[in-house]
Coordinates of C-alpha atoms (C1' of nucleotides) in Angstrom, one line a residue:
Chain A
X1 CA 123.4 155.0 120.3
X2 CA 125.9 157.4 121.7
X3 CA 128.2 159.0 119.5
X4 CA 132.0 159.3 120.5
X5 CA 131.5 163.1 121.1
X6 CA 128.7 162.4 123.6
X7 CA 130.5 159.8 125.2
X8 CA 133.5 161.9 125.9
X9 CA 131.4 164.8 127.2
X10 CA 129.6 162.8 129.9
X11 CA 132.9 160.7 130.7
X12 CA 134.9 161.7 133.7
X13 CA 138.0 160.0 135.1
X14 CA 137.5 161.5 138.4
X15 CA 135.2 158.8 139.6
X16 CA 138.1 156.3 139.6
X17 CA 140.9 155.9 142.1
X18 CA 144.2 156.9 140.9
X19 CA 147.7 157.1 142.0
X20 CA 150.0 160.1 142.3
X21 CA 152.9 159.7 139.9
X22 CA 156.4 161.1 140.4
X23 CA 159.8 161.3 138.4
X24 CA 162.8 160.6 140.4
X25 CA 166.2 161.2 138.7
X26 CA 169.7 159.7 139.4
X27 CA 171.7 162.6 138.0
X28 CA 175.5 161.4 137.4
X29 CA 178.5 163.5 136.8
X30 CA 182.3 162.6 136.5
X31 CA 184.6 164.8 138.5
X32 CA 188.3 164.9 138.1
X33 CA 190.2 164.8 141.2
X34 CA 193.3 166.8 141.9
X35 CA 196.7 165.4 140.6
X36 CA 198.9 163.2 142.6
X37 CA 201.9 164.9 140.9
X38 CA 202.6 167.4 138.1
X39 CA 202.9 164.6 135.7
X40 CA 200.2 162.4 136.7
X41 CA 196.8 162.7 134.9
X42 CA 193.8 163.4 137.3
X43 CA 191.7 160.5 138.5
X44 CA 188.1 160.4 137.8
X45 CA 185.0 159.8 140.3
X46 CA 181.6 159.1 139.6
X47 CA 179.2 161.5 141.3
X48 CA 175.5 161.2 142.0
X49 CA 173.3 164.3 143.0
X50 CA 171.4 163.6 146.4
X51 CA 168.8 166.1 148.1
X52 CA 168.7 166.5 151.9
X53 CA 165.1 166.3 152.7
X54 CA 163.7 169.3 154.6
X55 CA 160.4 168.0 155.5
X56 CA 158.6 164.8 156.6
X57 CA 158.7 162.0 155.6
X58 CA 162.3 160.9 155.9
X59 CA 163.2 164.4 157.2
X60 CA 166.9 165.2 157.1
X61 CA 167.8 162.0 155.2
X62 CA 169.2 161.9 151.7
X63 CA 167.1 161.3 148.6
X64 CA 167.1 161.6 144.8
X65 CA 165.7 164.7 143.3
X66 CA 162.3 164.2 141.9
X67 CA 158.7 165.6 142.0
X68 CA 155.1 165.2 140.9
X69 CA 154.2 164.9 137.4
X70 CA 152.1 167.9 136.3
X71 CA 149.3 168.1 133.6
X72 CA 150.5 169.0 130.2
X73 CA 154.0 167.5 130.5
X74 CA 155.4 164.1 129.5
X75 CA 157.0 162.0 132.3
X76 CA 160.4 162.9 130.6
X77 CA 159.7 166.6 130.9
X78 CA 158.9 166.3 134.5
X79 CA 162.1 164.6 135.0
X80 CA 164.1 167.2 133.1
X81 CA 162.2 170.0 135.1
X82 CA 163.1 168.6 138.5
X83 CA 166.8 168.2 137.6
X84 CA 167.0 171.6 136.1
X85 CA 165.5 173.1 139.3
X86 CA 168.1 171.3 141.5
X87 CA 171.2 171.9 139.4
X88 CA 170.5 174.9 137.3
X89 CA 172.2 173.1 134.5
X90 CA 170.7 171.7 131.4
X91 CA 171.2 167.9 131.5
X92 CA 173.1 166.3 128.6
X93 CA 171.1 163.2 128.5
X94 CA 168.2 161.4 130.2
X95 CA 167.5 157.6 130.0
X96 CA 164.6 155.7 131.5
X97 CA 165.4 153.1 134.1
X98 CA 162.1 151.6 135.5
X99 CA 158.9 152.1 137.3
X100 CA 158.7 151.6 141.1
X101 CA 155.1 150.9 142.1
X102 CA 155.2 148.5 144.9
X103 CA 152.4 149.2 147.5
X104 CA 153.7 150.8 150.6
X105 CA 156.9 152.2 149.1
X106 CA 156.0 155.8 150.0
X107 CA 154.4 156.4 153.6
X108 CA 152.4 159.3 152.2
X109 CA 150.3 157.0 150.3
X110 CA 149.6 155.7 146.7
X111 CA 152.7 157.1 144.8
X112 CA 154.4 155.4 141.8
X113 CA 157.8 156.6 140.9
X114 CA 159.5 156.7 137.3
X115 CA 163.2 156.6 137.6
X116 CA 165.6 158.1 135.2
X117 CA 169.3 158.4 134.8
X118 CA 170.6 161.9 133.8
X119 CA 174.1 162.9 132.8
X120 CA 175.3 166.3 133.7
X121 CA 178.6 167.8 132.3
X122 CA 181.1 168.6 135.1
X123 CA 182.0 171.9 133.1
X124 CA 178.3 173.2 133.5
X125 CA 178.2 172.5 137.1
X126 CA 181.6 174.1 137.8
X127 CA 180.3 177.1 135.9
X128 CA 177.2 177.4 138.1
X129 CA 179.1 176.4 141.3
X130 CA 178.1 174.5 144.1
X131 CA 176.8 175.9 147.2
X132 CA 178.5 174.0 150.2
X133 CA 175.6 174.8 152.4
X134 CA 172.9 173.9 149.9
X135 CA 170.6 170.9 150.4
X136 CA 171.7 169.5 147.1
X137 CA 175.3 167.8 147.0
X138 CA 177.0 165.6 144.8
X139 CA 178.2 162.2 146.5
X140 CA 181.0 160.1 145.1
X141 CA 179.5 156.5 144.2
X142 CA 180.9 153.0 144.7
X143 CA 178.8 150.1 143.6
X144 CA 180.1 146.4 143.7
X145 CA 179.0 142.9 144.3
X146 CA 180.9 141.5 147.1
X147 CA 181.9 137.7 147.5
X148 CA 178.6 136.8 149.5
X149 CA 176.8 137.8 146.5
X150 CA 175.1 140.9 148.0
X151 CA 175.8 144.4 146.5
X152 CA 177.2 147.2 148.4
X153 CA 176.4 150.7 147.5
X154 CA 178.5 153.4 149.1
X155 CA 177.8 157.2 148.7
X156 CA 180.0 159.7 150.4
X157 CA 180.3 163.6 150.5
X158 CA 182.6 165.2 153.2
X159 CA 182.0 163.4 156.3
X160 CA 178.6 161.9 155.3
X161 CA 178.7 158.2 154.4
X162 CA 175.8 156.3 153.2
X163 CA 176.3 152.7 153.0
X164 CA 173.4 150.4 151.4
X165 CA 173.2 146.7 151.1
X166 CA 171.1 145.2 148.5
X167 CA 170.4 141.6 147.1
X168 CA 169.7 140.7 143.5
X169 CA 166.0 139.8 143.1
X170 CA 164.9 138.0 140.1
X171 CA 161.7 139.8 139.6
X172 CA 159.4 137.1 138.4
X173 CA 160.3 136.8 134.8
X174 CA 164.1 136.9 134.3
X175 CA 164.4 140.6 134.8
X176 CA 166.7 141.6 137.6
X177 CA 165.8 144.0 140.3
X178 CA 167.1 144.8 143.6
X179 CA 165.8 144.4 147.0
X180 CA 167.0 146.7 150.0
X181 CA 168.5 144.7 152.8
X182 CA 170.0 148.0 154.5
X183 CA 168.8 151.2 153.0
X184 CA 171.9 153.0 154.4
X185 CA 169.7 155.8 155.5
X186 CA 168.6 156.8 152.1
X187 CA 164.9 158.0 151.8
X188 CA 162.1 155.8 150.5
X189 CA 163.3 152.9 148.4
X190 CA 165.9 155.1 146.8
X191 CA 168.8 152.8 147.6
X192 CA 167.3 150.3 145.2
X193 CA 166.5 152.9 142.5
X194 CA 170.1 153.9 142.5
X195 CA 171.4 150.4 142.3
X196 CA 169.1 149.9 139.2
X197 CA 170.2 153.3 137.8
X198 CA 173.9 152.3 138.1
X199 CA 173.1 148.9 136.4
X200 CA 171.3 150.7 133.6
X201 CA 174.1 153.4 133.3
X202 CA 176.7 150.6 133.1
X203 CA 174.8 148.7 130.5
X204 CA 174.4 151.9 128.3
X205 CA 178.3 152.5 128.6
X206 CA 179.1 149.2 127.0
X207 CA 178.6 150.7 123.5
X208 CA 180.3 153.9 124.6
X209 CA 176.9 155.7 123.8
X210 CA 176.4 157.3 127.2
X211 CA 180.1 157.7 127.8
X212 CA 180.2 160.6 125.2
X213 CA 177.6 162.3 127.2
X214 CA 180.1 162.8 130.2
X215 CA 182.8 164.1 127.8
X216 CA 183.3 167.7 126.4
X217 CA 183.1 168.4 122.7
X218 CA 186.8 167.6 122.2
X219 CA 188.6 165.0 124.1
X220 CA 191.7 163.0 124.5
X221 CA 191.5 159.3 124.1
X222 CA 192.9 158.8 127.6
X223 CA 190.2 161.1 129.0
X224 CA 187.6 158.9 127.1
X225 CA 189.0 155.8 128.5
X226 CA 189.3 157.1 132.1
X227 CA 185.7 158.0 132.1
X228 CA 184.6 154.7 130.6
X229 CA 186.7 152.9 133.3
X230 CA 185.2 154.9 135.9
X231 CA 181.6 154.2 135.1
X232 CA 182.2 150.5 134.2
X233 CA 184.7 149.9 137.1
X234 CA 187.0 147.9 134.9
X235 CA 190.4 148.6 133.3
X236 CA 191.6 148.1 129.7
X237 CA 194.9 148.4 128.1
X238 CA 195.3 151.9 126.4
X239 CA 196.4 150.1 123.2
X240 CA 193.5 148.2 123.0
X241 CA 191.0 151.0 124.0
X242 CA 192.1 153.1 121.1
X243 CA 191.6 150.3 118.8
X244 CA 188.0 149.6 120.3
X245 CA 186.9 153.1 120.1
X246 CA 188.5 154.0 116.7
X247 CA 185.3 153.7 114.9
X248 CA 183.4 156.0 117.1
X249 CA 185.6 159.0 117.2
X250 CA 187.4 161.3 114.5
X251 CA 190.7 163.0 114.8
X252 CA 190.9 166.8 115.1
X253 CA 194.1 168.7 114.4
X254 CA 194.3 170.2 117.9
X255 CA 196.4 168.8 120.7
X256 CA 196.4 169.1 124.5
X257 CA 199.8 170.2 125.7
X258 CA 201.1 171.4 129.1
X259 CA 200.3 168.1 131.0
X260 CA 203.8 167.3 132.0
X261 CA 204.2 164.6 129.3
X262 CA 203.8 164.0 125.5
X263 CA 200.7 166.2 124.2
X264 CA 197.7 164.1 123.0
X265 CA 195.6 164.6 120.0
X266 CA 192.1 165.7 120.7
X267 CA 189.3 163.7 119.2
X268 CA 185.5 164.3 118.7
X269 CA 182.6 162.1 118.4
X270 CA 182.0 160.7 115.0
X271 CA 178.6 161.5 113.2
Chain B
X1 CA 157.6 170.7 165.8
X2 CA 155.7 168.1 164.0
X3 CA 156.7 164.5 164.1
X4 CA 156.7 162.2 161.1
X5 CA 153.6 160.6 162.4
X6 CA 151.5 163.7 162.8
X7 CA 152.7 164.9 159.4
X8 CA 151.5 161.8 157.7
X9 CA 148.1 161.9 159.6
X10 CA 147.3 165.5 158.3
X11 CA 148.8 164.9 154.8
X12 CA 146.5 164.0 151.9
X13 CA 147.4 163.4 148.3
X14 CA 143.8 163.9 147.2
X15 CA 144.6 167.6 147.3
X16 CA 147.0 167.3 144.3
X17 CA 146.0 166.8 140.5
X18 CA 146.9 163.3 139.6
X19 CA 146.9 161.3 136.2
X20 CA 145.0 157.9 135.6
X21 CA 147.5 155.1 135.1
X22 CA 147.2 152.2 132.9
X23 CA 149.2 149.1 131.8
X24 CA 149.0 148.1 128.1
X25 CA 150.4 144.7 127.0
X26 CA 151.8 143.7 123.7
X27 CA 151.4 139.9 124.1
X28 CA 153.3 137.8 121.7
X29 CA 153.0 134.2 120.5
X30 CA 154.8 132.1 117.9
X31 CA 152.3 129.9 116.0
X32 CA 153.3 127.2 113.7
X33 CA 151.7 127.2 110.3
X34 CA 150.6 124.1 108.6
X35 CA 153.2 122.0 106.5
X36 CA 153.8 122.5 102.7
X37 CA 154.7 118.8 102.5
X38 CA 155.0 115.9 104.7
X39 CA 158.7 116.5 105.0
X40 CA 159.0 120.1 105.3
X41 CA 159.0 121.5 108.8
X42 CA 156.3 124.1 109.5
X43 CA 156.9 127.8 109.4
X44 CA 156.5 129.9 112.2
X45 CA 154.7 133.3 112.3
X46 CA 154.9 136.0 115.1
X47 CA 151.5 136.7 116.4
X48 CA 150.2 139.7 118.4
X49 CA 147.1 139.8 120.6
X50 CA 144.6 142.6 120.0
X51 CA 141.1 143.5 121.3
X52 CA 138.3 144.9 119.3
X53 CA 137.1 147.8 121.4
X54 CA 133.5 147.6 122.5
X55 CA 133.0 151.1 123.6
X56 CA 133.9 154.7 123.1
X57 CA 136.5 156.0 122.4
X58 CA 137.7 154.3 119.2
X59 CA 134.8 152.0 119.1
X60 CA 135.1 149.0 117.0
X61 CA 138.9 149.6 116.3
X62 CA 141.5 147.1 117.4
X63 CA 143.9 148.1 120.5
X64 CA 146.3 146.4 122.9
X65 CA 144.9 144.8 125.9
X66 CA 145.2 146.8 129.1
X67 CA 143.6 148.3 132.0
X68 CA 143.7 150.7 134.8
X69 CA 146.1 150.5 137.7
X70 CA 144.4 149.5 141.0
X71 CA 145.5 150.0 144.6
X72 CA 147.5 147.5 146.2
X73 CA 149.1 146.0 143.1
X74 CA 152.3 147.0 141.1
X75 CA 152.2 148.1 137.6
X76 CA 153.6 144.8 136.5
X77 CA 150.9 142.9 138.4
X78 CA 148.2 145.0 136.6
X79 CA 149.9 144.2 133.3
X80 CA 149.8 140.5 134.2
X81 CA 146.2 140.6 135.5
X82 CA 145.0 142.2 132.1
X83 CA 146.8 139.7 130.0
X84 CA 145.5 136.8 132.2
X85 CA 141.9 138.1 131.8
X86 CA 142.1 138.4 128.0
X87 CA 143.8 135.0 127.5
X88 CA 143.0 132.9 130.4
X89 CA 146.6 131.8 130.0
X90 CA 149.3 132.4 132.4
X91 CA 152.1 134.5 130.6
X92 CA 155.7 133.1 130.4
X93 CA 157.2 136.5 130.7
X94 CA 156.8 140.1 131.2
X95 CA 159.2 142.8 130.0
X96 CA 158.8 146.6 130.5
X97 CA 158.8 148.7 127.2
X98 CA 158.4 152.4 128.2
X99 CA 155.9 154.8 129.4
X100 CA 153.7 156.8 127.1
X101 CA 152.8 160.1 128.7
X102 CA 152.3 162.7 125.9
X103 CA 149.5 165.1 126.8
X104 CA 146.5 164.3 124.6
X105 CA 147.3 160.9 123.9
X106 CA 144.1 159.5 125.3
X107 CA 141.0 161.6 124.4
X108 CA 139.3 160.6 127.7
X109 CA 141.8 162.8 129.4
X110 CA 145.0 162.7 131.5
X111 CA 146.0 158.9 131.1
X112 CA 149.6 157.4 131.1
X113 CA 150.2 154.3 129.8
X114 CA 153.0 151.7 130.8
X115 CA 153.8 149.4 128.0
X116 CA 154.8 145.8 128.6
X117 CA 155.9 142.8 126.2
X118 CA 154.5 139.6 127.3
X119 CA 155.2 136.1 125.8
X120 CA 152.7 133.5 125.8
X121 CA 153.2 129.7 124.9
X122 CA 151.4 128.3 121.8
X123 CA 150.8 125.2 123.6
X124 CA 148.8 127.0 126.3
X125 CA 146.8 129.1 123.9
X126 CA 145.9 125.9 122.0
X127 CA 144.7 124.1 125.2
X128 CA 142.4 127.1 126.2
X129 CA 141.3 127.3 122.5
X130 CA 140.4 130.4 120.8
X131 CA 136.8 131.7 120.2
X132 CA 136.4 133.2 116.6
X133 CA 133.8 135.1 117.5
X134 CA 135.6 136.7 120.4
X135 CA 136.7 140.2 120.6
X136 CA 140.3 139.2 121.4
X137 CA 142.2 137.8 118.4
X138 CA 145.7 137.0 117.3
X139 CA 147.1 139.0 114.5
X140 CA 150.3 137.9 112.4
X141 CA 153.0 140.6 112.7
X142 CA 155.3 142.0 110.1
X143 CA 157.5 145.1 111.0
X144 CA 160.2 146.3 108.6
X145 CA 162.0 149.4 107.7
X146 CA 161.5 150.3 104.1
X147 CA 164.0 152.0 101.7
X148 CA 162.5 155.5 102.5
X149 CA 163.6 155.1 106.0
X150 CA 159.9 154.9 107.3
X151 CA 158.6 151.7 109.3
X152 CA 155.8 149.7 108.2
X153 CA 153.8 147.8 110.7
X154 CA 151.4 145.3 109.2
X155 CA 149.0 143.2 111.4
X156 CA 146.5 140.7 109.8
X157 CA 143.9 138.4 111.0
X158 CA 141.4 136.7 108.6
X159 CA 140.2 139.4 106.5
X160 CA 141.3 142.3 108.6
X161 CA 144.6 144.1 107.6
X162 CA 145.9 146.9 109.8
X163 CA 148.8 148.7 108.1
X164 CA 150.5 151.6 110.2
X165 CA 153.4 153.7 109.0
X166 CA 155.9 155.1 111.6
X167 CA 159.0 157.4 111.6
X168 CA 161.9 156.9 113.9
X169 CA 162.2 159.8 116.2
X170 CA 165.3 160.7 118.3
X171 CA 163.3 161.6 121.4
X172 CA 165.4 164.3 122.7
X173 CA 168.5 162.6 124.0
X174 CA 169.6 159.7 121.9
X175 CA 166.8 157.1 122.7
X176 CA 164.7 156.3 119.9
X177 CA 161.0 156.4 119.8
X178 CA 158.5 156.1 117.0
X179 CA 156.2 158.8 115.7
X180 CA 153.0 157.7 114.0
X181 CA 152.4 158.7 110.4
X182 CA 149.3 156.5 109.7
X183 CA 147.8 154.8 112.7
X184 CA 146.4 151.9 110.4
X185 CA 143.1 152.1 112.4
X186 CA 144.7 151.1 115.5
X187 CA 143.4 152.7 118.6
X188 CA 145.1 155.5 120.6
X189 CA 148.9 155.7 120.1
X190 CA 149.1 151.9 120.1
X191 CA 150.8 151.7 116.6
X192 CA 153.8 153.4 118.3
X193 CA 153.5 151.1 121.4
X194 CA 153.5 148.1 119.2
X195 CA 156.5 149.4 117.3
X196 CA 158.5 150.1 120.4
X197 CA 157.4 146.8 121.7
X198 CA 158.8 144.9 118.8
X199 CA 162.0 146.7 119.0
X200 CA 162.3 145.7 122.7
X201 CA 161.4 142.1 121.8
X202 CA 164.1 141.9 119.2
X203 CA 166.8 143.5 121.4
X204 CA 166.0 140.9 124.1
X205 CA 166.1 138.0 121.6
X206 CA 169.6 138.8 120.5
X207 CA 171.0 137.0 123.6
X208 CA 168.5 134.1 123.4
X209 CA 166.9 134.9 126.7
X210 CA 163.6 135.8 125.5
X211 CA 163.6 133.3 122.7
X212 CA 163.3 130.4 125.3
X213 CA 160.1 131.8 126.6
X214 CA 158.4 131.1 123.4
X215 CA 159.8 127.4 123.3
X216 CA 158.4 124.4 125.4
X217 CA 160.4 122.7 127.9
X218 CA 162.3 120.5 125.5
X219 CA 162.9 121.4 121.8
X220 CA 165.0 120.6 118.8
X221 CA 167.7 123.0 117.7
X222 CA 165.9 123.7 114.4
X223 CA 162.7 124.8 116.5
X224 CA 164.9 127.1 118.5
X225 CA 166.4 128.3 115.4
X226 CA 163.0 129.0 113.6
X227 CA 161.7 130.9 116.7
X228 CA 164.8 133.0 116.8
X229 CA 164.6 133.8 113.1
X230 CA 160.9 134.6 113.1
X231 CA 161.4 137.2 116.1
X232 CA 164.5 138.8 114.5
X233 CA 163.5 138.5 111.0
X234 CA 167.1 137.2 109.8
X235 CA 168.4 133.9 108.9
X236 CA 171.5 132.1 110.0
X237 CA 173.0 128.8 108.6
X238 CA 171.9 125.9 110.9
X239 CA 175.6 124.9 111.4
X240 CA 176.7 128.2 112.7
X241 CA 173.4 128.6 114.9
X242 CA 174.1 125.3 116.7
X243 CA 177.6 126.5 117.6
X244 CA 176.4 130.0 118.8
X245 CA 173.6 128.4 121.2
X246 CA 175.7 125.4 122.3
X247 CA 176.6 127.3 125.5
X248 CA 173.0 128.1 126.3
X249 CA 171.3 124.5 125.9
X250 CA 171.8 121.0 127.5
X251 CA 171.4 117.7 125.6
X252 CA 168.7 115.3 126.6
X253 CA 168.5 111.7 125.5
X254 CA 165.3 112.0 123.8
X255 CA 164.7 112.6 120.2
X256 CA 161.8 113.8 118.0
X257 CA 161.0 111.4 115.3
X258 CA 158.1 110.9 112.6
X259 CA 158.9 114.3 111.0
X260 CA 159.6 112.6 107.5
X261 CA 163.3 113.1 108.0
X262 CA 166.2 112.2 110.4
X263 CA 164.9 112.7 113.9
X264 CA 166.5 115.4 115.9
X265 CA 167.9 115.4 119.4
X266 CA 165.7 117.4 122.1
X267 CA 167.6 119.9 124.2
X268 CA 166.7 122.1 127.1
X269 CA 167.7 125.2 128.5
X270 CA 170.9 125.1 130.5
X271 CA 170.8 126.3 134.2
Chain C
dC1 C1' 217.6 162.6 132.1
dA2 C1' 213.5 160.8 134.5
dA3 C1' 208.7 160.0 134.7
dA4 C1' 204.8 160.0 132.8
dT5 C1' 201.5 159.5 128.8
dA6 C1' 201.0 158.9 123.5
dG7 C1' 200.8 156.1 119.9
dT8 C1' 202.1 151.7 116.8
dG9 C1' 202.6 147.0 115.8
dT10 C1' 202.1 142.2 116.2
dC11 C1' 201.0 137.7 118.4
dT12 C1' 197.2 134.9 120.0
dC13 C1' 192.8 133.4 121.0
dT14 C1' 187.9 133.0 120.2
dA15 C1' 183.6 133.8 118.0
dA16 C1' 181.2 134.1 113.7
dG17 C1' 180.2 133.6 108.6
dA18 C1' 180.6 130.4 104.7
dC19 C1' 180.6 125.9 103.1
dA20 C1' 181.6 121.1 102.3
dA21 C1' 180.4 116.5 103.6
dT22 C1' 178.1 112.9 105.8
dA23 C1' 174.1 110.8 108.6
dT24 C1' 169.4 109.3 109.2
dC25 C1' 164.8 108.9 109.0
dA26 C1' 159.6 108.6 106.4
dC27 C1' 157.6 107.8 102.4
Chain D
dG1 C1' 166.0 105.8 96.3
dT2 C1' 164.6 110.6 97.3
dG3 C1' 163.9 114.4 99.8
dA4 C1' 164.1 116.6 103.9
dT5 C1' 166.5 117.9 108.1
dA6 C1' 170.3 116.6 111.6
dT7 C1' 175.1 116.9 112.6
dT8 C1' 180.1 117.6 112.4
dG9 C1' 184.2 119.7 110.7
dT10 C1' 187.3 122.9 108.4
dC11 C1' 188.7 127.5 106.3
dT12 C1' 188.4 132.2 106.9
dT13 C1' 188.0 136.7 108.8
dA14 C1' 187.0 140.1 112.5
dG15 C1' 187.7 141.8 117.0
dA16 C1' 189.5 141.7 121.5
dG17 C1' 193.3 140.6 125.4
dA18 C1' 198.4 140.9 126.0
dC19 C1' 202.5 142.9 125.4
dA20 C1' 206.7 144.8 123.4
dC21 C1' 208.3 149.0 121.5
dT22 C1' 209.1 153.7 120.1
dA23 C1' 207.8 158.9 120.5
dT24 C1' 207.3 163.1 122.8
dT25 C1' 207.0 166.4 126.2
dT26 C1' 207.8 168.9 131.1
dG27 C1' 210.3 169.9 135.2

DNA sequence: CAAATAGTGTCTCTAAGACAATATCAC
DNA sequence: GTGATATTGTCTTAGAGACACTATTTG
């Protein structure tokens, strides 16, 4: 009879066939656009970080940042490591989206990808600064269902426009996934990963939980509302928004003035 | 300059260090207990399938069914394959729960696990029949937070009682995970996986979506309610429950009689 | 003063919790 | 008839959408 110790000594995983494992991250940021007038509050845009691939496969195409899982780290740590390397910024949050393991999804071979949503603070990115010649760039995001039932994902940065088309796919058992109809020149199956990530982000923003991740420590309620509306792609009456979030925020006694209109009280997240 | 084709020809993933990948499944079933009287409707219990490990490591301890990912299948297909093998039943649904990749979680080496919740129909299990001497058995489940804030997971089958204790762990960024304080003699980190699976199951049952998976094609509203209450571990007034689910079900013109009280109309899932 | 946002109050509608009352069967 | 579940209806309360109205600042 073999003891557990003996068993483990003679056991080797190397004998078995096994895949390579990656983490890919959809890192989002809210950026405030310039004002239309000295009175008007700035508009917000939802931005997604993409990397221009330097090598094969999909050379010169845009892809999500990501990389291979290493020994002695969790898959979350791998995702964080990759996003730190690309942005030089500490992410505010990280949320799992799903696992992509369909055979053939990567031409290099048997590779399964773990997708995450990460939120990056605009302040932090501005401090680090963005290199316009860098391979890493922030794209503005639009994702909507059109009348024909298909989903259009539009990413744009300067002159570069990536337009993907996807269909909703009941993945066997009620869960919804996305099938790529037109990848819009995104590498691998990343168009589908981005669509899934946006869906997860919006679901998480429903209870304001993830919305705070996009905001600084102290914020006005209208800044809060603008961020929420940008993520969810909906609009709410300001009076009702205040009421709905009143349980999630705490007053401070500071105000934001100099905006061309009545100063607004700053709030902070409750508890 | 190398073309993509040339690149792929010379590329090999084998050079890199990579983990073994498994899918582990928390398969749930609702079982109706025997009646307390000829009038009383039977009570329900939530059951979880566990396998007694035949070999090292954790020999003779109970574990979730699962196995290694094979080439040419997705991780979902792997989960389905494992649960089919153990139950000889086609699962009704499959839902991802999370990835467990903490270094050291498996004494055999670098193994990351993908956890799924699966729902099995009681009818199907009864048709196949359960072998009492089999390594696979259905345990009744209780999972609650006690006053001290800790979570108690209790699994029982005939004389066997497994009692695990867990604490909630803010996993870095707002997501909650569970840390094992007492594994209750469950193999690996499976106590934490089960806790997470139950949390995911309850979240999915809030919108009745997963609840239908436990029900036959046609069901009475009180059967529906009993299943919902069993999963969520709460209770609702029958009058209010009918109103709440009225949008999700459709009347049929069949009734269930012979139950020792007024026959109930059978309903089916809407759309 | 004008333009913009900040902030309050109120009407309405809907959904959920509580509960009363009636209906119908098996024994 | 009795004991159980089936089914309907009503009262109340909480929360969200719509909207009117007032307050305050900067150019």
